[in-house]
């Protein structure tokens, strides 16, 4: 009886903290991308001073992912070549470090993020670096982009968590920036599985369900999506475990491109 009491006491004090840490880690994962979307801040219009070797310019060079990659491996990973090469080292060796240690890196003169982001946001990013990143090389092959996952098993997760907005075949939402070439969740999962995995885990900054993104006109998909109006794309960290997230990614690759 006494033990149960103590356990309940511990659960009472620990769980809000854990939930809060998970929430912050997720927020940090989204800030790794376009951090000015969730924070509603104005992005710098200059090119990041530490951005030296790459081809990008302007505010996109302030996204962590632009230098360190969606796979967190910088020049050793998917950004070892191509238009996003920046010659920057990854952040894998910072996994598991204390938030304080990582904060020092984020505010050092090379990064200078304290001039742009508040304390809470920096904290969330540091938590993500420490606890939210994963080793994607275990699951995604660099050459073929093949996923070590079970697409069949991933289908159930898609149905439960994604179908309402993205549609049965994943083609209800057009995710392309230009109108001419539609892109679906299947397109992105095949083109950039690392980015897709990051977004499965943390959501997509500002991804608010908006009927104007609906691609297939009126119909059943539209009605289903209607119920999700103004809902944000949900992060799967804390909802699905790592292998389930991978299975979902494998399933996304089977959807129409
Ligand atoms: C313009 C490029 C650029 C951007 C954008 C950038 N960084 Fe860095 N980052 C660097 C460079 C350069 C280093 C130093 C690497 C070295 O020591 O060789 C570094 C180092 C780091 C390290 C230490 C890596 C290690 O293990 O030694 C962490 C952690 C880190 N950055 C996190 C971030 C986060 C989080 C963001 C976004 C808020 C970010 N960086 C944005 C260029 C960038
Ligand atoms: C509440 C609706 C909603 C749900 C549920 C949802 N999404 Fe999304 N998702 C969106 C919206 C809206 C966008 C488009 C964001 C934009 O283009 O601004 C998006 C974009 C994406 C993108 C592309 C991001 C990019 O780079 O353009 C991927 C990948 C994605 N979703 C995967 C998923 C997966 C996997 C699930 C299920 C775990 C899911 N989504 C569930 C609304 C949703």
Tab-separated table of C-alpha atoms and ligand atoms in Angstrom:
chain	number	residue	atom	x	y	z
A	1	UNK	CA	0.000	0.000	0.000
A	2	UNK	CA	2.768	2.320	1.038
A	3	UNK	CA	4.655	1.503	-2.173
A	4	UNK	CA	1.628	2.278	-4.321
A	5	UNK	CA	1.278	5.579	-2.513
A	6	UNK	CA	4.890	6.464	-3.190
A	7	UNK	CA	4.543	5.456	-6.839
A	8	UNK	CA	1.456	7.621	-7.227
A	9	UNK	CA	3.301	10.477	-5.597
A	10	UNK	CA	6.223	10.066	-7.985
A	11	UNK	CA	3.881	9.818	-10.984
A	12	UNK	CA	2.131	12.983	-9.864
A	13	UNK	CA	5.328	14.981	-9.708
A	14	UNK	CA	7.181	13.448	-12.644
A	15	UNK	CA	4.581	13.167	-15.395
A	16	UNK	CA	3.880	16.880	-16.002
A	17	UNK	CA	7.610	17.454	-16.311
A	18	UNK	CA	8.027	14.591	-18.762
A	19	UNK	CA	5.050	15.749	-20.824
A	20	UNK	CA	6.422	19.255	-20.818
A	21	UNK	CA	9.853	18.081	-21.921
A	22	UNK	CA	8.329	16.070	-24.779
A	23	UNK	CA	6.317	19.074	-25.892
A	24	UNK	CA	9.387	21.294	-25.796
A	25	UNK	CA	11.482	18.761	-27.690
A	26	UNK	CA	8.816	18.656	-30.397
A	27	UNK	CA	8.647	22.455	-30.537
A	28	UNK	CA	12.455	22.471	-30.813
A	29	UNK	CA	12.331	19.988	-33.687
A	30	UNK	CA	10.091	22.344	-35.623
A	31	UNK	CA	12.333	25.318	-34.807
A	32	UNK	CA	15.209	23.393	-36.424
A	33	UNK	CA	13.410	24.258	-39.672
A	34	UNK	CA	11.945	27.721	-40.418
A	35	UNK	CA	11.994	28.921	-36.795
A	36	UNK	CA	10.278	32.188	-37.718
A	37	UNK	CA	7.032	30.405	-38.674
A	38	UNK	CA	6.001	29.026	-35.261
A	39	UNK	CA	7.477	32.011	-33.392
A	40	UNK	CA	5.929	34.567	-35.796
A	41	UNK	CA	9.257	36.429	-35.759
A	42	UNK	CA	10.700	38.211	-38.765
A	43	UNK	CA	13.493	36.160	-40.351
A	44	UNK	CA	16.854	37.878	-40.953
A	45	UNK	CA	17.135	38.963	-44.590
A	46	UNK	CA	20.912	38.617	-44.624
A	47	UNK	CA	22.824	35.418	-45.337
A	48	UNK	CA	24.068	33.725	-42.138
A	49	UNK	CA	27.701	34.830	-41.513
A	50	UNK	CA	28.766	31.210	-40.908
A	51	UNK	CA	27.340	30.166	-44.292
A	52	UNK	CA	30.448	30.135	-46.444
A	53	UNK	CA	30.642	27.366	-49.018
A	54	UNK	CA	27.055	26.800	-50.154
A	55	UNK	CA	24.837	28.085	-52.950
A	56	UNK	CA	21.872	29.296	-50.893
A	57	UNK	CA	21.354	32.912	-49.846
A	58	UNK	CA	19.090	34.898	-47.524
A	59	UNK	CA	16.882	33.674	-44.705
A	60	UNK	CA	16.985	29.994	-45.640
A	61	UNK	CA	20.651	29.982	-44.516
A	62	UNK	CA	19.389	30.673	-40.982
A	63	UNK	CA	17.530	27.358	-40.800
A	64	UNK	CA	19.525	24.833	-38.759
A	65	UNK	CA	18.686	22.208	-41.343
A	66	UNK	CA	20.309	24.220	-44.134
A	67	UNK	CA	23.767	23.750	-42.574
A	68	UNK	CA	23.320	20.606	-40.482
A	69	UNK	CA	20.893	18.638	-42.683
A	70	UNK	CA	17.593	16.831	-42.184
A	71	UNK	CA	19.652	13.761	-41.268
A	72	UNK	CA	21.656	15.843	-38.753
A	73	UNK	CA	24.903	14.831	-40.481
A	74	UNK	CA	25.743	17.962	-42.449
A	75	UNK	CA	28.464	17.363	-45.039
A	76	UNK	CA	28.746	13.692	-44.011
A	77	UNK	CA	25.098	13.040	-44.896
A	78	UNK	CA	22.598	13.796	-47.659
A	79	UNK	CA	24.034	17.327	-47.969
A	80	UNK	CA	27.492	15.987	-48.876
A	81	UNK	CA	26.737	17.227	-52.409
A	82	UNK	CA	24.154	19.131	-54.402
A	83	UNK	CA	22.538	22.533	-54.019
A	84	UNK	CA	22.309	22.213	-50.216
A	85	UNK	CA	25.959	21.381	-49.652
A	86	UNK	CA	27.371	23.896	-47.158
A	87	UNK	CA	30.502	22.152	-45.896
A	88	UNK	CA	29.167	22.118	-42.313
A	89	UNK	CA	29.672	19.383	-39.779
A	90	UNK	CA	26.610	17.578	-38.393
A	91	UNK	CA	25.114	17.719	-34.901
A	92	UNK	CA	25.157	13.986	-34.170
A	93	UNK	CA	27.984	14.273	-31.642
A	94	UNK	CA	25.911	16.720	-29.584
A	95	UNK	CA	23.214	14.138	-28.926
A	96	UNK	CA	22.868	13.488	-25.200
A	97	UNK	CA	24.790	16.608	-24.173
A	98	UNK	CA	23.281	18.833	-21.505
A	99	UNK	CA	20.943	21.631	-22.547
A	100	UNK	CA	23.412	24.154	-21.051
A	101	UNK	CA	26.277	22.844	-23.175
A	102	UNK	CA	24.199	23.049	-26.339
A	103	UNK	CA	22.869	26.509	-25.466
A	104	UNK	CA	26.451	27.747	-25.313
A	105	UNK	CA	26.961	26.573	-28.886
A	106	UNK	CA	23.746	28.234	-30.112
A	107	UNK	CA	24.673	31.620	-28.685
A	108	UNK	CA	28.370	31.529	-29.614
A	109	UNK	CA	29.502	34.257	-32.056
A	110	UNK	CA	29.480	31.753	-34.912
A	111	UNK	CA	25.761	31.033	-34.448
A	112	UNK	CA	24.459	34.205	-32.748
A	113	UNK	CA	20.928	32.855	-32.257
A	114	UNK	CA	20.459	34.771	-28.988
A	115	UNK	CA	20.069	37.890	-31.119
A	116	UNK	CA	17.054	36.367	-32.831
A	117	UNK	CA	15.361	33.850	-30.561
A	118	UNK	CA	14.064	34.033	-26.999
A	119	UNK	CA	15.288	31.908	-24.125
A	120	UNK	CA	12.399	29.457	-24.219
A	121	UNK	CA	12.801	28.812	-27.928
A	122	UNK	CA	16.560	28.322	-27.595
A	123	UNK	CA	15.910	25.923	-24.745
A	124	UNK	CA	13.484	23.933	-26.878
A	125	UNK	CA	16.010	23.731	-29.738
A	126	UNK	CA	18.720	22.561	-27.330
A	127	UNK	CA	16.389	19.875	-25.985
A	128	UNK	CA	15.731	18.730	-29.528
A	129	UNK	CA	19.477	18.519	-30.258
A	130	UNK	CA	20.063	16.577	-27.041
A	131	UNK	CA	17.042	14.250	-27.053
A	132	UNK	CA	15.020	14.602	-30.253
A	133	UNK	CA	17.487	13.720	-32.990
A	134	UNK	CA	17.964	10.116	-34.117
A	135	UNK	CA	20.421	8.106	-36.167
A	136	UNK	CA	18.690	7.969	-39.562
A	137	UNK	CA	21.454	5.882	-41.162
A	138	UNK	CA	19.986	2.874	-39.344
A	139	UNK	CA	16.830	3.140	-41.445
A	140	UNK	CA	17.457	5.061	-44.686
A	141	UNK	CA	19.949	4.007	-47.375
A	142	UNK	CA	21.789	7.017	-48.820
A	143	UNK	CA	22.133	5.612	-52.341
A	144	UNK	CA	18.703	4.046	-52.950
A	145	UNK	CA	16.661	5.945	-50.295
A	146	UNK	CA	15.207	2.576	-49.388
A	147	UNK	CA	13.641	2.334	-45.922
A	148	UNK	CA	14.281	-0.488	-43.468
A	149	UNK	CA	10.650	-0.618	-42.462
A	150	UNK	CA	7.440	-2.552	-42.959
A	151	UNK	CA	5.190	-0.564	-45.278
A	152	UNK	CA	2.233	-2.870	-44.634
A	153	UNK	CA	2.463	-2.211	-40.924
A	154	UNK	CA	2.860	1.515	-41.624
A	155	UNK	CA	-0.446	1.688	-43.476
A	156	UNK	CA	-2.482	1.502	-40.253
A	157	UNK	CA	-0.614	4.503	-38.855
A	158	UNK	CA	-1.255	6.455	-42.026
A	159	UNK	CA	-4.971	5.665	-41.817
A	160	UNK	CA	-5.173	6.689	-38.209
A	161	UNK	CA	-3.005	9.826	-38.205
A	162	UNK	CA	-2.601	11.202	-41.736
A	163	UNK	CA	-5.444	10.116	-44.023
A	164	UNK	CA	-8.003	12.660	-42.830
A	165	UNK	CA	-5.929	15.526	-44.214
A	166	UNK	CA	-3.731	13.935	-46.890
A	167	UNK	CA	-6.415	11.635	-48.309
A	168	UNK	CA	-6.513	7.894	-48.871
A	169	UNK	CA	-3.754	7.918	-51.495
A	170	UNK	CA	-1.856	10.817	-49.952
A	171	UNK	CA	-2.724	13.050	-52.898
A	172	UNK	CA	-5.489	15.185	-51.396
A	173	UNK	CA	-3.082	17.955	-50.412
A	174	UNK	CA	-0.852	19.526	-53.005
A	175	UNK	CA	2.363	20.392	-51.164
A	176	UNK	CA	4.158	22.046	-54.066
A	177	UNK	CA	5.108	25.687	-53.865
A	178	UNK	CA	4.545	26.266	-57.562
A	179	UNK	CA	1.144	25.443	-58.967
A	180	UNK	CA	2.414	23.738	-62.117
A	181	UNK	CA	3.937	20.541	-60.686
A	182	UNK	CA	1.848	19.020	-57.903
A	183	UNK	CA	3.712	17.296	-55.077
A	184	UNK	CA	2.154	14.863	-52.668
A	185	UNK	CA	3.254	13.261	-49.466
A	186	UNK	CA	4.408	10.280	-51.610
A	187	UNK	CA	6.525	12.605	-53.765
A	188	UNK	CA	8.293	14.083	-50.753
A	189	UNK	CA	8.792	10.733	-48.986
A	190	UNK	CA	10.585	9.405	-52.089
A	191	UNK	CA	12.537	12.543	-52.855
A	192	UNK	CA	13.626	13.396	-49.332
A	193	UNK	CA	12.976	10.598	-46.813
A	194	UNK	CA	15.138	12.379	-44.195
A	195	UNK	CA	13.015	15.519	-44.265
A	196	UNK	CA	9.868	13.395	-44.244
A	197	UNK	CA	11.045	11.446	-41.202
A	198	UNK	CA	11.882	14.674	-39.392
A	199	UNK	CA	8.390	15.965	-40.185
A	200	UNK	CA	6.707	12.714	-39.168
A	201	UNK	CA	8.367	13.129	-35.779
A	202	UNK	CA	7.916	16.857	-35.206
A	203	UNK	CA	5.230	18.065	-37.634
A	204	UNK	CA	5.666	20.768	-40.239
A	205	UNK	CA	5.983	24.384	-39.067
A	206	UNK	CA	2.725	26.221	-39.506
A	207	UNK	CA	1.055	23.301	-41.322
A	208	UNK	CA	-2.512	24.300	-40.706
A	209	UNK	CA	-5.212	22.444	-42.588
A	210	UNK	CA	-6.459	24.849	-45.199
A	211	UNK	CA	-9.029	23.836	-47.792
A	212	UNK	CA	-7.266	25.876	-50.458
A	213	UNK	CA	-4.522	23.246	-50.456
A	214	UNK	CA	-7.053	20.545	-51.300
A	215	UNK	CA	-6.184	19.183	-54.662
A	216	UNK	CA	-8.968	16.923	-55.803
A	217	UNK	CA	-11.948	19.210	-55.822
A	218	UNK	CA	-15.110	18.473	-53.883
A	219	UNK	CA	-15.985	14.982	-52.755
A	220	UNK	CA	-15.566	12.532	-49.953
A	221	UNK	CA	-11.951	13.551	-49.209
A	222	UNK	CA	-13.043	17.139	-48.915
A	223	UNK	CA	-15.733	16.317	-46.409
A	224	UNK	CA	-13.329	14.305	-44.311
A	225	UNK	CA	-10.747	17.077	-44.378
A	226	UNK	CA	-13.376	19.636	-43.458
A	227	UNK	CA	-13.419	18.203	-39.950
A	228	UNK	CA	-9.704	18.981	-39.638
A	229	UNK	CA	-10.094	22.600	-40.648
A	230	UNK	CA	-7.607	24.754	-38.796
A	231	UNK	CA	-5.946	21.799	-37.096
A	232	UNK	CA	-2.173	21.540	-37.156
A	233	UNK	CA	-0.348	18.582	-38.607
A	234	UNK	CA	0.280	16.348	-35.568
A	235	UNK	CA	3.822	15.285	-34.544
A	236	UNK	CA	4.268	11.537	-34.052
A	237	UNK	CA	7.034	11.718	-31.449
A	238	UNK	CA	5.538	10.251	-28.285
A	239	UNK	CA	2.622	8.803	-30.290
A	240	UNK	CA	4.413	6.200	-32.434
A	241	UNK	CA	7.682	4.563	-31.446
A	242	UNK	CA	10.753	4.845	-33.661
A	243	UNK	CA	10.150	1.640	-35.656
A	244	UNK	CA	6.488	2.583	-36.175
A	245	UNK	CA	7.563	5.981	-37.509
A	246	UNK	CA	9.889	4.169	-39.920
A	247	UNK	CA	7.124	1.799	-41.010
A	248	UNK	CA	4.938	4.832	-41.706
A	249	UNK	CA	7.746	6.390	-43.762
A	250	UNK	CA	8.064	3.132	-45.752
A	251	UNK	CA	4.326	3.235	-46.446
A	252	UNK	CA	4.457	6.877	-47.584
A	253	UNK	CA	6.995	5.828	-50.232
A	254	UNK	CA	4.416	3.458	-51.751
A	255	UNK	CA	1.904	6.289	-52.302
A	256	UNK	CA	1.479	8.048	-55.678
A	257	UNK	CA	4.184	10.583	-56.469
B	1	LIG	C1	25.126	28.963	-41.488
B	1	LIG	C2	25.417	27.634	-41.051
B	1	LIG	C3	24.876	27.179	-39.721
B	1	LIG	C4	23.578	27.281	-39.267
B	1	LIG	C5	22.386	27.862	-39.953
B	1	LIG	C6	23.564	26.634	-37.982
B	1	LIG	N1	24.803	26.168	-37.670
B	1	LIG	FE1	25.281	25.004	-36.076
B	1	LIG	N2	27.226	25.008	-36.652
B	1	LIG	C7	27.729	25.642	-37.761
B	1	LIG	C8	29.171	25.526	-37.771
B	1	LIG	C9	30.094	26.093	-38.820
B	1	LIG	C10	29.517	24.769	-36.614
B	1	LIG	C11	30.902	24.404	-36.134
B	1	LIG	C12	31.283	23.067	-36.655
B	1	LIG	C13	32.707	22.725	-36.332
B	1	LIG	O1	33.061	22.824	-35.162
B	1	LIG	O2	33.412	22.378	-37.253
B	1	LIG	C14	28.263	24.447	-35.942
B	1	LIG	C15	28.176	23.672	-34.802
B	1	LIG	C16	26.975	23.291	-34.212
B	1	LIG	C17	26.858	22.363	-33.128
B	1	LIG	C18	27.992	21.603	-32.489
B	1	LIG	C19	28.253	20.417	-33.361
B	1	LIG	C20	29.253	19.474	-32.815
B	1	LIG	O3	28.848	18.367	-32.472
B	1	LIG	O4	30.428	19.841	-32.747
B	1	LIG	C21	25.523	22.265	-32.805
B	1	LIG	C22	24.874	21.420	-31.735
B	1	LIG	C23	24.821	23.159	-33.710
B	1	LIG	N3	25.726	23.747	-34.549
B	1	LIG	C24	23.459	23.340	-33.693
B	1	LIG	C25	22.787	24.247	-34.517
B	1	LIG	C26	21.376	24.550	-34.408
B	1	LIG	C27	20.421	23.913	-33.442
B	1	LIG	C28	21.113	25.494	-35.360
B	1	LIG	C29	19.816	26.228	-35.607
B	1	LIG	C30	19.283	26.996	-34.506
B	1	LIG	C31	22.337	25.726	-36.087
B	1	LIG	N4	23.338	24.987	-35.532
B	1	LIG	C32	22.435	26.531	-37.202
B	1	LIG	C33	26.980	26.254	-38.738
B	1	LIG	C34	25.639	26.504	-38.688
B	2	LIG	C1	-4.590	18.346	-39.670
B	2	LIG	C2	-4.200	18.021	-41.018
B	2	LIG	C3	-2.960	17.188	-41.223
B	2	LIG	C4	-2.679	15.936	-40.715
B	2	LIG	C5	-3.523	15.082	-39.814
B	2	LIG	C6	-1.398	15.559	-41.299
B	2	LIG	N1	-0.923	16.554	-42.101
B	2	LIG	FE1	0.799	16.542	-43.152
B	2	LIG	N2	0.432	18.419	-43.800
B	2	LIG	C7	-0.705	19.138	-43.550
B	2	LIG	C8	-0.660	20.407	-44.263
B	2	LIG	C9	-1.732	21.467	-44.258
B	2	LIG	C10	0.566	20.403	-44.961
B	2	LIG	C11	1.061	21.469	-45.925
B	2	LIG	C12	1.928	22.468	-45.306
B	2	LIG	C13	2.228	23.567	-46.291
B	2	LIG	O1	2.413	23.281	-47.493
B	2	LIG	O2	2.288	24.681	-45.841
B	2	LIG	C14	1.228	19.159	-44.638
B	2	LIG	C15	2.459	18.791	-45.126
B	2	LIG	C16	3.052	17.555	-44.969
B	2	LIG	C17	4.318	17.157	-45.517
B	2	LIG	C18	5.176	17.986	-46.455
B	2	LIG	C19	5.955	18.995	-45.791
B	2	LIG	C20	6.729	19.786	-46.823
B	2	LIG	O3	7.929	19.731	-46.784
B	2	LIG	O4	6.105	20.466	-47.670
B	2	LIG	C21	4.550	15.872	-45.132
B	2	LIG	C22	5.763	15.017	-45.471
B	2	LIG	C23	3.430	15.462	-44.328
B	2	LIG	N3	2.533	16.517	-44.248
B	2	LIG	C24	3.277	14.231	-43.754
B	2	LIG	C25	2.245	13.885	-42.892
B	2	LIG	C26	2.147	12.622	-42.220
B	2	LIG	C27	3.125	11.470	-42.383
B	2	LIG	C28	1.015	12.652	-41.457
B	2	LIG	C29	0.527	11.604	-40.501
B	2	LIG	C30	1.437	11.256	-39.422
B	2	LIG	C31	0.411	13.962	-41.644
B	2	LIG	N4	1.171	14.659	-42.523
B	2	LIG	C32	-0.758	14.363	-41.020
B	2	LIG	C33	-1.759	18.758	-42.766
B	2	LIG	C34	-1.849	17.560	-42.078
